[in-house]
Structures are given as C-alpha cells and as structure tokens.
Tab-separated table of N, CA and C in Angstrom:
chain	number	residue	atom	x	y	z
G	1	GLU	N	2.149	22.322	0.329
G	1	GLU	CA	1.454	23.113	1.328
G	1	GLU	C	0.600	24.183	0.658
G	2	GLN	N	1.038	24.705	-0.472
G	2	GLN	CA	0.279	25.724	-1.179
G	2	GLN	C	-0.916	25.131	-1.920
G	3	MET	N	-0.978	23.821	-2.004
G	3	MET	CA	-2.048	23.169	-2.753
G	3	MET	C	-3.227	22.777	-1.880
G	4	ILE	N	-3.127	22.992	-0.571
G	4	ILE	CA	-4.216	22.622	0.328
G	4	ILE	C	-4.610	23.814	1.193
G	5	GLU	N	-5.847	23.779	1.648
G	5	GLU	CA	-6.325	24.827	2.544
G	5	GLU	C	-7.355	24.245	3.493
G	6	LYS	N	-7.545	24.901	4.623
G	6	LYS	CA	-8.505	24.438	5.619
G	6	LYS	C	-9.759	25.306	5.547
G	7	ASN	N	-10.903	24.664	5.357
G	7	ASN	CA	-12.197	25.330	5.316
G	7	ASN	C	-13.201	24.559	6.149
G	8	TYR	N	-13.808	25.224	7.102
G	8	TYR	CA	-14.861	24.616	7.920
G	8	TYR	C	-14.433	23.289	8.545
G	9	GLY	N	-13.217	23.235	9.012
G	9	GLY	CA	-12.728	22.049	9.693
G	9	GLY	C	-12.224	20.940	8.791
G	10	LEU	N	-12.270	21.144	7.466
G	10	LEU	CA	-11.783	20.146	6.516
G	10	LEU	C	-10.613	20.706	5.729
G	11	TRP	N	-9.638	19.863	5.482
G	11	TRP	CA	-8.539	20.224	4.605
G	11	TRP	C	-8.952	19.875	3.186
G	12	THR	N	-8.767	20.805	2.260
G	12	THR	CA	-9.233	20.636	0.890
G	12	THR	C	-8.086	20.828	-0.091
G	13	CYS	N	-8.084	19.998	-1.126
G	13	CYS	CA	-7.114	20.124	-2.213
G	13	CYS	C	-7.606	21.235	-3.138
G	14	LYS	N	-6.773	22.239	-3.370
G	14	LYS	CA	-7.147	23.351	-4.236
G	14	LYS	C	-7.215	22.948	-5.706
G	15	VAL	N	-6.585	21.842	-6.048
G	15	VAL	CA	-6.540	21.413	-7.443
G	15	VAL	C	-7.806	20.658	-7.844
G	16	CYS	N	-8.217	19.691	-7.029
G	16	CYS	CA	-9.350	18.840	-7.425
G	16	CYS	C	-10.545	18.903	-6.480
G	17	GLY	N	-10.380	19.537	-5.322
G	17	GLY	CA	-11.498	19.670	-4.397
G	17	GLY	C	-11.662	18.533	-3.409
G	18	LYS	N	-10.822	17.531	-3.492
G	18	LYS	CA	-10.916	16.426	-2.534
G	18	LYS	C	-10.704	16.965	-1.127
G	19	ALA	N	-11.441	16.414	-0.151
G	19	ALA	CA	-11.345	16.904	1.221
G	19	ALA	C	-11.022	15.767	2.179
G	20	ALA	N	-10.382	16.138	3.287
G	20	ALA	CA	-10.044	15.176	4.336
G	20	ALA	C	-10.009	15.916	5.664
G	21	THR	N	-10.220	15.167	6.732
G	21	THR	CA	-10.196	15.782	8.057
G	21	THR	C	-8.774	15.972	8.571
G	22	LYS	N	-7.858	15.144	8.100
G	22	LYS	CA	-6.472	15.229	8.563
G	22	LYS	C	-5.593	15.930	7.532
G	23	ARG	N	-4.817	16.881	8.020
G	23	ARG	CA	-3.893	17.632	7.163
G	23	ARG	C	-2.894	16.696	6.491
G	24	SER	N	-2.379	15.730	7.239
G	24	SER	CA	-1.369	14.816	6.684
G	24	SER	C	-1.924	14.018	5.503
G	25	ASN	N	-3.182	13.603	5.594
G	25	ASN	CA	-3.787	12.864	4.476
G	25	ASN	C	-3.885	13.738	3.227
G	26	MET	N	-4.245	14.996	3.426
G	26	MET	CA	-4.368	15.897	2.278
G	26	MET	C	-2.999	16.259	1.704
G	27	ARG	N	-1.989	16.380	2.550
G	27	ARG	CA	-0.628	16.635	2.044
G	27	ARG	C	-0.150	15.453	1.207
G	28	ASN	N	-0.433	14.231	1.670
G	28	ASN	CA	-0.078	13.044	0.886
G	28	ASN	C	-0.808	13.059	-0.453
G	29	HIS	N	-2.090	13.378	-0.432
G	29	HIS	CA	-2.893	13.405	-1.653
G	29	HIS	C	-2.361	14.442	-2.642
G	30	ALA	N	-2.011	15.626	-2.153
G	30	ALA	CA	-1.592	16.722	-3.027
G	30	ALA	C	-0.386	16.355	-3.887
G	31	GLU	N	0.427	15.421	-3.450
G	31	GLU	CA	1.606	15.010	-4.222
G	31	GLU	C	1.240	14.481	-5.600
G	32	ILE	N	0.049	13.913	-5.760
G	32	ILE	CA	-0.319	13.355	-7.067
G	32	ILE	C	-0.473	14.438	-8.121
G	33	HIS	N	-0.652	15.683	-7.696
G	33	HIS	CA	-0.838	16.783	-8.639
G	33	HIS	C	0.465	17.473	-9.029
G	34	ILE	N	1.571	17.096	-8.432
G	34	ILE	CA	2.853	17.730	-8.748
G	34	ILE	C	3.452	17.014	-9.953
G	35	GLU	N	3.465	17.712	-11.059
G	35	GLU	CA	3.939	17.125	-12.309
G	35	GLU	C	5.405	16.713	-12.196
G	36	GLY	N	5.688	15.511	-12.626
G	36	GLY	CA	7.056	15.012	-12.617
G	36	GLY	C	7.493	14.409	-11.294
G	37	MET	N	6.658	14.501	-10.263
G	37	MET	CA	7.050	13.939	-8.970
G	37	MET	C	6.740	12.446	-8.954
G	38	SER	N	7.718	11.671	-8.589
G	38	SER	CA	7.520	10.235	-8.445
G	38	SER	C	8.505	9.725	-7.407
G	39	HIS	N	8.215	8.565	-6.882
G	39	HIS	CA	9.051	7.940	-5.866
G	39	HIS	C	9.382	6.537	-6.358
G	40	VAL	N	10.658	6.207	-6.363
G	40	VAL	CA	11.117	4.923	-6.883
G	40	VAL	C	11.535	4.029	-5.724
G	41	CYS	N	11.012	2.807	-5.705
G	41	CYS	CA	11.392	1.832	-4.685
G	41	CYS	C	12.867	1.473	-4.871
G	42	HIS	N	13.640	1.592	-3.816
G	42	HIS	CA	15.071	1.297	-3.895
G	42	HIS	C	15.366	-0.200	-3.997
G	43	ILE	N	14.331	-1.023	-3.846
G	43	ILE	CA	14.537	-2.472	-3.902
G	43	ILE	C	14.144	-3.047	-5.263
G	44	CYS	N	12.962	-2.651	-5.766
G	44	CYS	CA	12.476	-3.259	-7.010
G	44	CYS	C	12.225	-2.254	-8.133
G	45	SER	N	12.444	-0.977	-7.866
G	45	SER	CA	12.289	0.104	-8.846
G	45	SER	C	10.845	0.416	-9.223
G	46	LYS	N	9.883	-0.063	-8.458
G	46	LYS	CA	8.482	0.301	-8.707
G	46	LYS	C	8.339	1.811	-8.488
G	47	ILE	N	7.589	2.451	-9.378
G	47	ILE	CA	7.380	3.892	-9.283
G	47	ILE	C	5.992	4.158	-8.699
G	48	THR	N	5.939	5.010	-7.672
G	48	THR	CA	4.674	5.401	-7.070
G	48	THR	C	4.538	6.915	-7.148
G	49	SER	N	3.295	7.394	-7.052
G	49	SER	CA	3.036	8.824	-7.226
G	49	SER	C	3.179	9.633	-5.950
G	50	THR	N	3.176	8.963	-4.791
G	50	THR	CA	3.310	9.699	-3.523
G	50	THR	C	4.294	8.986	-2.599
G	51	SER	N	4.848	9.746	-1.667
G	51	SER	CA	5.767	9.145	-0.707
G	51	SER	C	5.029	8.157	0.189
G	52	HIS	N	3.767	8.430	0.497
G	52	HIS	CA	2.968	7.509	1.308
G	52	HIS	C	2.804	6.170	0.591
G	53	ASN	N	2.474	6.220	-0.701
G	53	ASN	CA	2.328	4.975	-1.467
G	53	ASN	C	3.650	4.219	-1.553
G	54	SER	N	4.741	4.946	-1.637
G	54	SER	CA	6.060	4.309	-1.679
G	54	SER	C	6.355	3.577	-0.373
G	55	ARG	N	6.122	4.253	0.755
G	55	ARG	CA	6.342	3.612	2.060
G	55	ARG	C	5.418	2.405	2.228
G	56	SER	N	4.177	2.548	1.807
G	56	SER	CA	3.217	1.446	1.904
G	56	SER	C	3.669	0.259	1.057
G	57	HIS	N	4.121	0.530	-0.160
G	57	HIS	CA	4.622	-0.522	-1.044
G	57	HIS	C	5.790	-1.269	-0.404
G	58	ILE	N	6.751	-0.528	0.146
G	58	ILE	CA	7.919	-1.163	0.772
G	58	ILE	C	7.493	-2.016	1.957
G	59	PHE	N	6.593	-1.510	2.777
G	59	PHE	CA	6.128	-2.277	3.932
G	59	PHE	C	5.421	-3.554	3.501
G	60	LYS	N	4.513	-3.454	2.534
G	60	LYS	CA	3.724	-4.617	2.108
G	60	LYS	C	4.547	-5.655	1.356
G	61	ASN	N	5.547	-5.194	0.617
G	61	ASN	CA	6.237	-6.111	-0.279
G	61	ASN	C	7.672	-6.465	0.095
G	62	HIS	N	8.310	-5.670	0.927
G	62	HIS	CA	9.734	-5.903	1.147
G	62	HIS	C	10.165	-6.022	2.605
G	63	THR	N	9.290	-5.789	3.552
G	63	THR	CA	9.760	-5.800	4.934
G	63	THR	C	9.532	-7.118	5.658
G	64	ARG	N	8.660	-7.939	5.152
G	64	ARG	CA	8.379	-9.192	5.841
G	64	ARG	C	8.396	-10.337	4.848
G	65	SER	N	9.018	-11.395	5.241
G	65	SER	CA	9.091	-12.572	4.399
G	65	SER	C	8.168	-13.636	4.968
G	66	PHE	N	7.359	-14.238	4.095
G	66	PHE	CA	6.409	-15.263	4.515
G	66	PHE	C	6.884	-16.635	4.072
G	67	SER	N	6.544	-17.631	4.883
G	67	SER	CA	6.849	-19.014	4.558
G	67	SER	C	5.560	-19.811	4.573
G	68	CYS	N	5.429	-20.720	3.628
G	68	CYS	CA	4.239	-21.561	3.544
G	68	CYS	C	4.320	-22.646	4.612
G	69	GLU	N	3.298	-22.714	5.449
G	69	GLU	CA	3.265	-23.713	6.520
G	69	GLU	C	2.910	-25.105	6.003
G	70	ILE	N	2.480	-25.186	4.739
G	70	ILE	CA	2.100	-26.477	4.169
G	70	ILE	C	3.295	-27.158	3.485
G	71	CYS	N	4.015	-26.416	2.623
G	71	CYS	CA	5.108	-27.038	1.874
G	71	CYS	C	6.493	-26.520	2.261
G	72	GLY	N	6.549	-25.449	3.034
G	72	GLY	CA	7.834	-24.935	3.487
G	72	GLY	C	8.485	-23.905	2.583
G	73	LYS	N	7.887	-23.589	1.442
G	73	LYS	CA	8.462	-22.568	0.570
G	73	LYS	C	8.580	-21.272	1.361
G	74	SER	N	9.708	-20.585	1.207
G	74	SER	CA	9.929	-19.377	2.000
G	74	SER	C	10.401	-18.226	1.124
G	75	GLY	N	10.546	-17.065	1.741
G	75	GLY	CA	11.054	-15.893	1.055
G	75	GLY	C	10.041	-15.153	0.211
G	76	MET	N	8.752	-15.365	0.486
G	76	MET	CA	7.710	-14.719	-0.309
G	76	MET	C	7.193	-13.466	0.393
G	77	ASN	N	6.841	-12.433	-0.388
G	77	ASN	CA	6.154	-11.292	0.199
G	77	ASN	C	4.681	-11.674	0.384
G	78	ARG	N	3.899	-10.780	0.981
G	78	ARG	CA	2.502	-11.093	1.298
G	78	ARG	C	1.701	-11.496	0.058
G	79	THR	N	1.866	-10.759	-1.033
G	79	THR	CA	1.106	-11.055	-2.253
G	79	THR	C	1.517	-12.399	-2.838
G	80	ALA	N	2.814	-12.651	-2.916
G	80	ALA	CA	3.295	-13.926	-3.461
G	80	ALA	C	2.843	-15.090	-2.596
G	81	TYR	N	2.857	-14.897	-1.271
G	81	TYR	CA	2.412	-15.931	-0.336
G	81	TYR	C	0.935	-16.275	-0.560
G	82	THR	N	0.112	-15.238	-0.661
G	82	THR	CA	-1.322	-15.454	-0.890
G	82	THR	C	-1.553	-16.163	-2.218
G	83	ASN	N	-0.888	-15.703	-3.273
G	83	ASN	CA	-1.031	-16.339	-4.586
G	83	ASN	C	-0.520	-17.773	-4.575
G	84	HIS	N	0.575	-18.018	-3.878
G	84	HIS	CA	1.135	-19.370	-3.768
G	84	HIS	C	0.125	-20.326	-3.135
G	85	LYS	N	-0.482	-19.904	-2.030
G	85	LYS	CA	-1.450	-20.780	-1.357
G	85	LYS	C	-2.679	-21.023	-2.224
G	86	LEU	N	-3.150	-19.996	-2.919
G	86	LEU	CA	-4.318	-20.172	-3.785
G	86	LEU	C	-4.015	-21.106	-4.953
G	87	LYS	N	-2.823	-20.967	-5.519
G	87	LYS	CA	-2.453	-21.766	-6.687
G	87	LYS	C	-2.086	-23.199	-6.312
G	88	ASN	N	-1.344	-23.371	-5.226
G	88	ASN	CA	-0.781	-24.686	-4.914
G	88	ASN	C	-1.501	-25.474	-3.821
G	89	HIS	N	-2.215	-24.786	-2.966
G	89	HIS	CA	-2.788	-25.476	-1.813
G	89	HIS	C	-4.259	-25.120	-1.574
G	90	LYS	N	-4.960	-24.743	-2.606
G	90	LYS	CA	-6.349	-24.302	-2.453
G	90	LYS	C	-7.202	-25.361	-1.762
G	91	ASN	N	-7.119	-26.591	-2.195
G	91	ASN	CA	-7.935	-27.655	-1.608
G	91	ASN	C	-7.504	-27.987	-0.188
G	92	ILE	N	-6.208	-27.958	0.079
G	92	ILE	CA	-5.701	-28.247	1.422
G	92	ILE	C	-6.126	-27.148	2.389
G	93	ALA	N	-5.991	-25.898	1.972
G	93	ALA	CA	-6.377	-24.772	2.833
G	93	ALA	C	-7.874	-24.818	3.132
G	94	LEU	N	-8.665	-25.165	2.136
G	94	LEU	CA	-10.110	-25.272	2.333
G	94	LEU	C	-10.419	-26.416	3.300
G	95	TYR	N	-9.744	-27.567	3.138
G	95	TYR	CA	-9.946	-28.712	4.016
G	95	TYR	C	-9.594	-28.371	5.478
G	96	ILE	N	-8.453	-27.679	5.659
G	96	ILE	CA	-8.013	-27.317	7.010
G	96	ILE	C	-8.990	-26.339	7.646
G	97	SER	N	-9.497	-25.377	6.859
G	97	SER	CA	-10.410	-24.388	7.430
G	97	SER	C	-11.761	-24.974	7.791
G	98	LEU	N	-12.131	-26.100	7.177
G	98	LEU	CA	-13.417	-26.733	7.478
G	98	LEU	C	-13.373	-27.614	8.717
G	99	GLN	N	-12.175	-27.962	9.177
G	99	GLN	CA	-12.049	-28.832	10.354
G	99	GLN	C	-12.211	-28.060	11.630
C-alpha cells in the first residue's frame, strides 16, 4: 500500500512509475518490487512473483483437466492438451476444421 499512490485518477507505482486505473491492479503489480517475496504453487512448486500470478497459474494449470476428443487421452492441463493436439493430431484437427 505504501508503494502506490493515486494521482489524477490513476494509481501509480512509486518504484517504477507504472500506472493503472484500478487500485487492485496496481497493488498486484507492486508485489514484484518487494524483495524476497514469492508465491509457491502448492501442487507443482512453481514460483511466481505475485499472488495474482500464482492464482492465475493454479487456475490455468491445475483446476481443469482436459481430454482429447480424438484419441481419448485424459488428465491434461490446458497447455499439455494444446501441445498434445499440435504434436499428435495436427493433420486431423486441420482436416476437421476444414469440413
């Protein structure tokens, strides 16, 4: 809270000058300037610099499981699912999208 201030309707980071219209966005941003602050994912131990990035990481990678509708492989996060389809079914996905 001491690292941000409101000027002319914008919230500004006192450390780097970055500005945002929403206080919450600037509070999230200010965390990157706190030395030694990090957030560790309780599932995979990935380290992020802000609590917002940590929550985003958990949502994107650990809250939903995807299954391939082509081969049935399951239990993949969004990134693994996308990579799986590109690696294993690129031609099939292209063929289906053209029909």
